[in-house]
mmCIF file with all atom_site columns, C-alpha atoms and ligand atoms in Angstrom:
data_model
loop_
_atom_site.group_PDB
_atom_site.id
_atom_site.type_symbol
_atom_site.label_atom_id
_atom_site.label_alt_id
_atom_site.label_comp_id
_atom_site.label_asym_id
_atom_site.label_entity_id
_atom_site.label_seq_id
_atom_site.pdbx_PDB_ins_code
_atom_site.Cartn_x
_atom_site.Cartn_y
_atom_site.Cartn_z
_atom_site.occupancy
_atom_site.B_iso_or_equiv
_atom_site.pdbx_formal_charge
_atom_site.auth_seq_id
_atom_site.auth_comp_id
_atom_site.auth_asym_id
_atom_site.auth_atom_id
_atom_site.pdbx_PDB_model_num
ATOM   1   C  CA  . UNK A 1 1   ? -0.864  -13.655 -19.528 1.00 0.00 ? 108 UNK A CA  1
ATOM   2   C  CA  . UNK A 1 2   ? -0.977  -10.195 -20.312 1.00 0.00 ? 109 UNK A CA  1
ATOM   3   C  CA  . UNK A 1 3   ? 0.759   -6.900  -19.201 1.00 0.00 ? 110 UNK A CA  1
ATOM   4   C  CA  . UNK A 1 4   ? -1.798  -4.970  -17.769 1.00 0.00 ? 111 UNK A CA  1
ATOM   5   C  CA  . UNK A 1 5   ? -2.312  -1.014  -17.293 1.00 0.00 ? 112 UNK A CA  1
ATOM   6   C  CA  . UNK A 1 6   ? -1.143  0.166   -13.728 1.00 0.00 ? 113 UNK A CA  1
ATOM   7   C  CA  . UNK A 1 7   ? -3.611  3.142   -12.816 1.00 0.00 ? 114 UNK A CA  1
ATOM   8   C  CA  . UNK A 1 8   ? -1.794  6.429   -12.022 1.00 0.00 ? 115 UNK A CA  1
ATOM   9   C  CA  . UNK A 1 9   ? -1.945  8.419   -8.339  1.00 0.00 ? 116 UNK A CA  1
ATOM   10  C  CA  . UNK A 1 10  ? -5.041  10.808  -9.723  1.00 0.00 ? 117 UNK A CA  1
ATOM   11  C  CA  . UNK A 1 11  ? -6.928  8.261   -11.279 1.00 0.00 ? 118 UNK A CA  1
ATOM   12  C  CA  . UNK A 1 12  ? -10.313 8.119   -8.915  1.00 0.00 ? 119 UNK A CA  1
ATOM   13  C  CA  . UNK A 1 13  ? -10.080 4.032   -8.639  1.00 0.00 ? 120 UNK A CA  1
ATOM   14  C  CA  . UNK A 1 14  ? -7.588  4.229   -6.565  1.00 0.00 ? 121 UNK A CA  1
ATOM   15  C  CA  . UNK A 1 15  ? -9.446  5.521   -3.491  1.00 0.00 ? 122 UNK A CA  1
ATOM   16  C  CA  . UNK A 1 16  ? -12.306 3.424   -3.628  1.00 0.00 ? 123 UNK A CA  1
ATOM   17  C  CA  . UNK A 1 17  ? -12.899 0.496   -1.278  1.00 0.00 ? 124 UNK A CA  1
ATOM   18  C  CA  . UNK A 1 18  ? -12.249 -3.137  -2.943  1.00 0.00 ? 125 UNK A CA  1
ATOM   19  C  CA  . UNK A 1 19  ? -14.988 -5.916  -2.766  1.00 0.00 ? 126 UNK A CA  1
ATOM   20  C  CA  . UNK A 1 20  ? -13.741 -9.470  -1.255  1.00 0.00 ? 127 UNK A CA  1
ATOM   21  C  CA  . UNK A 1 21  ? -13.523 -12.164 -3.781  1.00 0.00 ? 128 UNK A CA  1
ATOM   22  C  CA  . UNK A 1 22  ? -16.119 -14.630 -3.085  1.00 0.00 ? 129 UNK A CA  1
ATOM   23  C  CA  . UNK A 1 23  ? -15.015 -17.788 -5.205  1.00 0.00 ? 130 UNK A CA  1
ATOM   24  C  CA  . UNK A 1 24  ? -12.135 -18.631 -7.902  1.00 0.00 ? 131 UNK A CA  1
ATOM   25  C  CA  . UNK A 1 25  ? -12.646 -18.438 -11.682 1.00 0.00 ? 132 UNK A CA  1
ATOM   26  C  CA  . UNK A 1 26  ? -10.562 -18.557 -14.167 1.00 0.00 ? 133 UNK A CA  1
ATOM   27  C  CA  . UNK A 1 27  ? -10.964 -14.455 -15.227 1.00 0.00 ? 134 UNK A CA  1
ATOM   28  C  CA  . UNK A 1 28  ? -10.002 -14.311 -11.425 1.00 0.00 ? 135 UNK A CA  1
ATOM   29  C  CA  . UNK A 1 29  ? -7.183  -16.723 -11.833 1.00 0.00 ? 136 UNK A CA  1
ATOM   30  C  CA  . UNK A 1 30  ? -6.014  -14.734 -15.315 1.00 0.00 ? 137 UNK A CA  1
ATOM   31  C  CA  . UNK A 1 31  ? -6.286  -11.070 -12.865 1.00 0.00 ? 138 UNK A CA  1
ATOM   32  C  CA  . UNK A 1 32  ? -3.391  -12.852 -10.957 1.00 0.00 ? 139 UNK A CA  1
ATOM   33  C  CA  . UNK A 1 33  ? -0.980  -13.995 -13.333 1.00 0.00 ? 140 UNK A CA  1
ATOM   34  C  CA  . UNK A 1 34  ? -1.929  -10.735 -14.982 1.00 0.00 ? 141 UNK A CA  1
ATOM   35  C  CA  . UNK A 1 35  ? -0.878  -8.645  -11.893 1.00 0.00 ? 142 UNK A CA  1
ATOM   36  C  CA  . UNK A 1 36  ? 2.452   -10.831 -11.302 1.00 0.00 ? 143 UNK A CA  1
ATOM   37  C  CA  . UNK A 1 37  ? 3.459   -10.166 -14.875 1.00 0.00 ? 144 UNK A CA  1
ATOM   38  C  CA  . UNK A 1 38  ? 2.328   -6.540  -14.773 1.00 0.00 ? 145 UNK A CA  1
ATOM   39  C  CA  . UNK A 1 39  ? 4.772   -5.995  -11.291 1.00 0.00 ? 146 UNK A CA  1
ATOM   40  C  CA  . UNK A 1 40  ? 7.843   -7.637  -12.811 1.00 0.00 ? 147 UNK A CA  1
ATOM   41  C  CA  . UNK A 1 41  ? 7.783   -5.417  -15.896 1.00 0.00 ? 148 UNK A CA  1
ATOM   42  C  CA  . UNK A 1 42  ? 7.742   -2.447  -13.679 1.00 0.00 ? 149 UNK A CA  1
ATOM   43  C  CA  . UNK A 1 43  ? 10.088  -3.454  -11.833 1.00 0.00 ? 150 UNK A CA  1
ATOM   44  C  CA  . UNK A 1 44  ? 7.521   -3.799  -8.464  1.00 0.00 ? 151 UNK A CA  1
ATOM   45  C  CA  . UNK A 1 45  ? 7.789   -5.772  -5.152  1.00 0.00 ? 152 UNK A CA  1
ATOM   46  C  CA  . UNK A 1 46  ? 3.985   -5.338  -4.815  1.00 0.00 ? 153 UNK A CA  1
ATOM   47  C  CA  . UNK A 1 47  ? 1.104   -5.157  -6.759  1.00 0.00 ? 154 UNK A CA  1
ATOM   48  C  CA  . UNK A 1 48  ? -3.110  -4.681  -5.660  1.00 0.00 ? 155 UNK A CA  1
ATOM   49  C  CA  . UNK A 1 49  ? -5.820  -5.284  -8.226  1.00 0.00 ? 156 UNK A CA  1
ATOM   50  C  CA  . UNK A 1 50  ? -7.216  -1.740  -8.226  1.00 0.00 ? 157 UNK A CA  1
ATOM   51  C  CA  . UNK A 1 51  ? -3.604  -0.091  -9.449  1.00 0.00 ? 158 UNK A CA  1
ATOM   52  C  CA  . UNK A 1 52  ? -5.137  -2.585  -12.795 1.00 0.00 ? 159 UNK A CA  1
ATOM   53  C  CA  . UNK A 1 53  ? -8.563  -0.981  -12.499 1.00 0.00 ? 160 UNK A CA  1
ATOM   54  C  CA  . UNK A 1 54  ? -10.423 -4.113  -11.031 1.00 0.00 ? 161 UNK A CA  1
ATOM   55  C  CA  . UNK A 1 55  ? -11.832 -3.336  -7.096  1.00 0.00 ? 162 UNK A CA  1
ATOM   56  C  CA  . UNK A 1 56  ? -10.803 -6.769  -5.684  1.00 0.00 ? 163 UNK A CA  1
ATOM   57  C  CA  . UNK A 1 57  ? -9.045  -7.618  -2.854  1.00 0.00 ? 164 UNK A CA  1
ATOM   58  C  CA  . UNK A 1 58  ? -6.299  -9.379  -4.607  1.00 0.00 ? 165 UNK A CA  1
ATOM   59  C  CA  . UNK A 1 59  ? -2.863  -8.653  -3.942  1.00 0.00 ? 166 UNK A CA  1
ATOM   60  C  CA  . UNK A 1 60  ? 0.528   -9.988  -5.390  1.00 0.00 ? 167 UNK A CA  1
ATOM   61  C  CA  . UNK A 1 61  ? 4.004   -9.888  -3.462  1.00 0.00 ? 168 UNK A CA  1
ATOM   62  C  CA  . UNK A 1 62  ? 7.731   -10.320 -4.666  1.00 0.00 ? 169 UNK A CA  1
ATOM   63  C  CA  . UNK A 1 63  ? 10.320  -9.253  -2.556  1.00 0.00 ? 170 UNK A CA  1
ATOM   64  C  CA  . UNK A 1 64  ? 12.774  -11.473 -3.755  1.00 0.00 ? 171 UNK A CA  1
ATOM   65  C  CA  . UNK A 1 65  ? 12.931  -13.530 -0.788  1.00 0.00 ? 172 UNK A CA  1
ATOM   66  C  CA  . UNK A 1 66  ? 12.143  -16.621 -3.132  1.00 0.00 ? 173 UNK A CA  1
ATOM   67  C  CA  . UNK A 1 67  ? 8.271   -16.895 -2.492  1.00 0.00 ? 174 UNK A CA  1
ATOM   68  C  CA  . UNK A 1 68  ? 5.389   -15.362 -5.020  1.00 0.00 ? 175 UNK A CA  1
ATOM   69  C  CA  . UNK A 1 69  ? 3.124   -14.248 -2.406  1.00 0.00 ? 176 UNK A CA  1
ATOM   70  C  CA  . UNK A 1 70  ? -1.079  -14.305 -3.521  1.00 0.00 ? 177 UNK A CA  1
ATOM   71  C  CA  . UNK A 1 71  ? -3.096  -12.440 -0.618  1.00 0.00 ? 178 UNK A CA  1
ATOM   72  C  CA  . UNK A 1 72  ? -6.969  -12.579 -1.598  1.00 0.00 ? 179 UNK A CA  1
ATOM   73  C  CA  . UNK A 1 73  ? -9.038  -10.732 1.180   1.00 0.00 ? 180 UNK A CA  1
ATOM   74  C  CA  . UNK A 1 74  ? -6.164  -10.004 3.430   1.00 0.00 ? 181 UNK A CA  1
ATOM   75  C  CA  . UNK A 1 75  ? -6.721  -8.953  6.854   1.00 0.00 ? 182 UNK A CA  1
ATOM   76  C  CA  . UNK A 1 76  ? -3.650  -7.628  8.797   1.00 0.00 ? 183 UNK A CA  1
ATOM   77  C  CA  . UNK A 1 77  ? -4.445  -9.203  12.073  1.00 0.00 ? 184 UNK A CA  1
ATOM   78  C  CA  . UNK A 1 78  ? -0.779  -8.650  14.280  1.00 0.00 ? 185 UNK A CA  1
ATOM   79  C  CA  . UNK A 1 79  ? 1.464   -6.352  14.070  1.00 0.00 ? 186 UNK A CA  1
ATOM   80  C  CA  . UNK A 1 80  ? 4.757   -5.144  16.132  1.00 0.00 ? 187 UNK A CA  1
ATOM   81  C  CA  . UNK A 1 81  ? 7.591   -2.500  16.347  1.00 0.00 ? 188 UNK A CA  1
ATOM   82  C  CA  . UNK A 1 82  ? 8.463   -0.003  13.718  1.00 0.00 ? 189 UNK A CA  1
ATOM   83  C  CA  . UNK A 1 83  ? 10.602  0.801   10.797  1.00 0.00 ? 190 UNK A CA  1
ATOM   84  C  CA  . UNK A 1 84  ? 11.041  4.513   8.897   1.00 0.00 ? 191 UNK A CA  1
ATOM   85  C  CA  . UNK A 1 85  ? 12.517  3.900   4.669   1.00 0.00 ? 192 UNK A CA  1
ATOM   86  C  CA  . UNK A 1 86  ? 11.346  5.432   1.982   1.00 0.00 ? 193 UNK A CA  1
ATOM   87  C  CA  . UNK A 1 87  ? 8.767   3.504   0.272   1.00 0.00 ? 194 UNK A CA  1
ATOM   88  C  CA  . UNK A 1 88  ? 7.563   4.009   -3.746  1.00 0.00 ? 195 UNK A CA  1
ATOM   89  C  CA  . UNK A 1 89  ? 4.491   2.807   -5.478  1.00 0.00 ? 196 UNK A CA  1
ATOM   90  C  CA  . UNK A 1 90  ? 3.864   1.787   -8.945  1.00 0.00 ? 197 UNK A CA  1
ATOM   91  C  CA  . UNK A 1 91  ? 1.121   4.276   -9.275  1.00 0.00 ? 198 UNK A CA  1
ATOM   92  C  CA  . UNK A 1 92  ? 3.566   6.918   -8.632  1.00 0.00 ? 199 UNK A CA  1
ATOM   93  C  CA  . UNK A 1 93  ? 6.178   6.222   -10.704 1.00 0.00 ? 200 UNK A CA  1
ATOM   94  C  CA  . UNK A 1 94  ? 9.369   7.789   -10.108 1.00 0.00 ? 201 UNK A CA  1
ATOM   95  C  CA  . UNK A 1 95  ? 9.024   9.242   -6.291  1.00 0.00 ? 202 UNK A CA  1
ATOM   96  C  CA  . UNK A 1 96  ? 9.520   7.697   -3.360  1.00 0.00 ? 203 UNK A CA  1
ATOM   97  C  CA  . UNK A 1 97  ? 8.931   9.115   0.112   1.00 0.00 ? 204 UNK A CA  1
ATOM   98  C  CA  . UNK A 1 98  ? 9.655   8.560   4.337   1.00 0.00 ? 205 UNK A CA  1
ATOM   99  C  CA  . UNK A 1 99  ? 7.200   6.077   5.635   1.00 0.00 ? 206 UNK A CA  1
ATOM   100 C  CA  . UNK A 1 100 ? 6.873   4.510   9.061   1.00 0.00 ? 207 UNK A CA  1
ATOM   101 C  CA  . UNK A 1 101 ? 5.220   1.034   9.208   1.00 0.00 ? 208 UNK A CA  1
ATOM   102 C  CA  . UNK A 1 102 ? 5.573   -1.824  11.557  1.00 0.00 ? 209 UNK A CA  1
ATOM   103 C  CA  . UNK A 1 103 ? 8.733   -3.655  11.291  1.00 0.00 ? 210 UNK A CA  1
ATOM   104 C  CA  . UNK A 1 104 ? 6.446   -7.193  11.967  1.00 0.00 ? 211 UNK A CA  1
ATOM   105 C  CA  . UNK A 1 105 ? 3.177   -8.124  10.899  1.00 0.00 ? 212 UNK A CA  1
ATOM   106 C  CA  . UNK A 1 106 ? 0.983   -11.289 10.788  1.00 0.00 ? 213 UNK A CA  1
ATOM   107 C  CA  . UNK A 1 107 ? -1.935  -11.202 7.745   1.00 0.00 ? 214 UNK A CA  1
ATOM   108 C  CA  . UNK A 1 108 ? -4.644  -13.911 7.506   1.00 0.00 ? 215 UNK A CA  1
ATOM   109 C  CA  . UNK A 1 109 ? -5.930  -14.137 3.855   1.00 0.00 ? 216 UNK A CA  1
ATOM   110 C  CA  . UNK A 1 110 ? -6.962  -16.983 1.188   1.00 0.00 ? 217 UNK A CA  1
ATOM   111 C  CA  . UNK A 1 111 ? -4.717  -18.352 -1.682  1.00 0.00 ? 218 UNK A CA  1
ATOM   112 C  CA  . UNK A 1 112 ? -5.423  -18.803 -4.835  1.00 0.00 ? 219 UNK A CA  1
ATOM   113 C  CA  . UNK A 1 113 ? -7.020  -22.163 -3.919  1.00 0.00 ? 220 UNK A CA  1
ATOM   114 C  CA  . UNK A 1 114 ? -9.674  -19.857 -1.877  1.00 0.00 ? 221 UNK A CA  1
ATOM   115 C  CA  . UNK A 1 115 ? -7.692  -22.152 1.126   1.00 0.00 ? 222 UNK A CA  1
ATOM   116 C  CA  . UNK A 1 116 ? -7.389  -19.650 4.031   1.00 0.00 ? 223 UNK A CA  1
ATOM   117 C  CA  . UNK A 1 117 ? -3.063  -19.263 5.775   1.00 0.00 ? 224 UNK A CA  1
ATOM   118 C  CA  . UNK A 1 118 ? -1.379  -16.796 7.517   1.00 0.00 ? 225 UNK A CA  1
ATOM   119 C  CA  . UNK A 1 119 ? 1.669   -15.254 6.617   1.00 0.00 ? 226 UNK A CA  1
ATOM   120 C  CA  . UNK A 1 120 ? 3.770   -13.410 8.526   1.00 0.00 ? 227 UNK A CA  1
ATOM   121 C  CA  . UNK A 1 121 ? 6.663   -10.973 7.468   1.00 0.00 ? 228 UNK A CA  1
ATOM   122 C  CA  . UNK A 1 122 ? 9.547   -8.975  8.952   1.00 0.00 ? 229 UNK A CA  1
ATOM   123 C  CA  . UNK A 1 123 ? 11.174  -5.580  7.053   1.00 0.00 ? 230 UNK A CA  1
ATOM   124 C  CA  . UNK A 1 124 ? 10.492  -5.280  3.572   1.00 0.00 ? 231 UNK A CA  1
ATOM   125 C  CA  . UNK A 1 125 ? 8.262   -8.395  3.375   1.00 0.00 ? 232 UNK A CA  1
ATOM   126 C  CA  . UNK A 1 126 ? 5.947   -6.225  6.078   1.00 0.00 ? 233 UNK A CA  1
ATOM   127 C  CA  . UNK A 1 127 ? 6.220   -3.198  4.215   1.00 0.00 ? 234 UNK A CA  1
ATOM   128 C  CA  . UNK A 1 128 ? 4.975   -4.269  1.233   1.00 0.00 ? 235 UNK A CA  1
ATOM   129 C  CA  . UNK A 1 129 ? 2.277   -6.192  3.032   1.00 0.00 ? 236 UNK A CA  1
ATOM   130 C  CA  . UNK A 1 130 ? 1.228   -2.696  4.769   1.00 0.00 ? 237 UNK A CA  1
ATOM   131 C  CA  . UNK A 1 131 ? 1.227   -0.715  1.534   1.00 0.00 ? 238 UNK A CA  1
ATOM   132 C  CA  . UNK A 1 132 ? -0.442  -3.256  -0.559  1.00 0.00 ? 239 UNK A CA  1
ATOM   133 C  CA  . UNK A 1 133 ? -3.441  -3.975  1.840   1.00 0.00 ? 240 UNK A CA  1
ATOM   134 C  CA  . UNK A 1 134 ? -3.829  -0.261  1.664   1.00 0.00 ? 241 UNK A CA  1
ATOM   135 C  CA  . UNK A 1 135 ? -4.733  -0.141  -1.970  1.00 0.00 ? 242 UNK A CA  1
ATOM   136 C  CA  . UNK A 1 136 ? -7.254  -2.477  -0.738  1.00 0.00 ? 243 UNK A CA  1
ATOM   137 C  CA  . UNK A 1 137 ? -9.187  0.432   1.298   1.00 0.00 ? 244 UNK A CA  1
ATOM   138 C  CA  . UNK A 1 138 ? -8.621  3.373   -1.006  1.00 0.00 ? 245 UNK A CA  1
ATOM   139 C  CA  . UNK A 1 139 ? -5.464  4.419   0.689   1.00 0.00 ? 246 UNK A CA  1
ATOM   140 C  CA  . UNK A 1 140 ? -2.040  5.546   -1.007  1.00 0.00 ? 247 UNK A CA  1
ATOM   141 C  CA  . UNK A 1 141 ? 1.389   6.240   0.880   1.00 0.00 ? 248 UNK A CA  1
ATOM   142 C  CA  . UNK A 1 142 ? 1.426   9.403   0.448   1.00 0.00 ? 249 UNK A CA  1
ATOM   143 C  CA  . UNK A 1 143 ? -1.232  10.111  3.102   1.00 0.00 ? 250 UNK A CA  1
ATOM   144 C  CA  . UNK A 1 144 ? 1.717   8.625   5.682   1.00 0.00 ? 251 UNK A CA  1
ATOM   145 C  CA  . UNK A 1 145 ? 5.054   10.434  4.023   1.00 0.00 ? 252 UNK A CA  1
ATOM   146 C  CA  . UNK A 1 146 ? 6.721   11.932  6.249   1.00 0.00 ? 253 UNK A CA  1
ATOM   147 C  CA  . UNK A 1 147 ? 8.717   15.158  4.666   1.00 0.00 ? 254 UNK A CA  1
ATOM   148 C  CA  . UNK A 1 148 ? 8.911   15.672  1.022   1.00 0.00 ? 255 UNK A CA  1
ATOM   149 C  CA  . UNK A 1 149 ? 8.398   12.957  -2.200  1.00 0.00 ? 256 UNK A CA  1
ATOM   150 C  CA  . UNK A 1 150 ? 11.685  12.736  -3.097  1.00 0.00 ? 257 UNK A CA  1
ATOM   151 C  CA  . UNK A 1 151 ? 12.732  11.543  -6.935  1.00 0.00 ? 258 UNK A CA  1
ATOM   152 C  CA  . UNK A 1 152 ? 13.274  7.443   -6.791  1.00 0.00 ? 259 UNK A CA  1
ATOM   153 C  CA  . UNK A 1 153 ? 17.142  7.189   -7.333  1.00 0.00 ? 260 UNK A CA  1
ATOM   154 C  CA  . UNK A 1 154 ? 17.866  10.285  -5.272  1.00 0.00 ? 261 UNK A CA  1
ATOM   155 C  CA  . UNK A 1 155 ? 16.954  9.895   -1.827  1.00 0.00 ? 262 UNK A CA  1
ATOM   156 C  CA  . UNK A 1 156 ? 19.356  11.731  0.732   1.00 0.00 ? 263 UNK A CA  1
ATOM   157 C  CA  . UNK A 1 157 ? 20.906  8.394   2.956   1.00 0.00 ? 264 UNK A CA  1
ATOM   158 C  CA  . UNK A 1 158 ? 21.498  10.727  5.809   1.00 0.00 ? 265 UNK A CA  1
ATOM   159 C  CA  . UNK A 1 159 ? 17.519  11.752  6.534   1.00 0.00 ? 266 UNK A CA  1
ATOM   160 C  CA  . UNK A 1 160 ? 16.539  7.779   6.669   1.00 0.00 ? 267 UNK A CA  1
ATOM   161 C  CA  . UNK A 1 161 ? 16.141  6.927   10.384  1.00 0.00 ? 268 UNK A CA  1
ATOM   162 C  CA  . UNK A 1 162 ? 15.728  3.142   10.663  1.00 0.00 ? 269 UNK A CA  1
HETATM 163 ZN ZN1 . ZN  B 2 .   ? 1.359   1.190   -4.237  1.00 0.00 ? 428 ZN  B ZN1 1
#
């Protein structure tokens, strides 16, 4: 396992469609453990295979709910009510801004097996599902902020309308 380069908001990779994976191998299997390492040593919830330069649709999810989440060509396929936080992405280090996403959604993808499951998450869990599968098509949060970036660490409590 290896610590890999997270590509930084400017960098043209990140607004490029990702291809699906088509079967495992082990380079595949290596991106993953790869992209978990890479997300804990920054400190991330979420990870997607282009902020590491490689146009898969691969994403990793911790949001310390006890489950290491895999999504490998994830399709968000439900989705219900709203929530407004701020929100912050690795390839941004250092800002976070207002987003609104849906409070619920339901996402059909493959594990790491290639075997296909749904997954469904509430809050934060949703949130980082939203965000991530983003990366997938090219598209960062900042096209949804709602206001200002703010600095990470200094956000004003009062302007966050959940
Ligand atoms: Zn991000």
């Amino acid at each position: 396992m290896a610590v890999r380069q997270i590509r930084i908001m400017g960098d043209d990779i990140l607004t490029k469609k990702c291809k699906p994976v088509k079967e495992m191998t082990r380079r595949t299997m290596e991106l993953i453990e790869d992209m978990f390492e890479t997300m804990y040593e920054a400190n991330g919830c979420g990870l997607a295979a282009p902020q590491v330069g490689v146009l898969k649709q691969i994403v990793t999810i911790d949001v310390d709910d006890g489950n290491q989440y895999v999504l490998i060509n994830p399709e968000i396929i439900a989705q219900d009510g709203s929530q407004t936080g701020y929100e912050g992405c690795l390839s941004l280090p250092g800002k976070s801004g207002i987003v609104t996403r849906p409070n619920y959604v339901k996402v059909k993808a493959l594990d790491e097996n290639m075997e296909p499951f749904e997954l469904e998450g509430e809050g934060l869990l949703a949130r980082a599902i939203c965000h991530e599968v983003a990366h997938l098509e090219g598209q960062m949060y900042v096209e949804l902020v709602e206001g200002e970036l703010v600095d990470a660490g200094a956000e004003p409590e009062e302007e966050i309308a959940e």
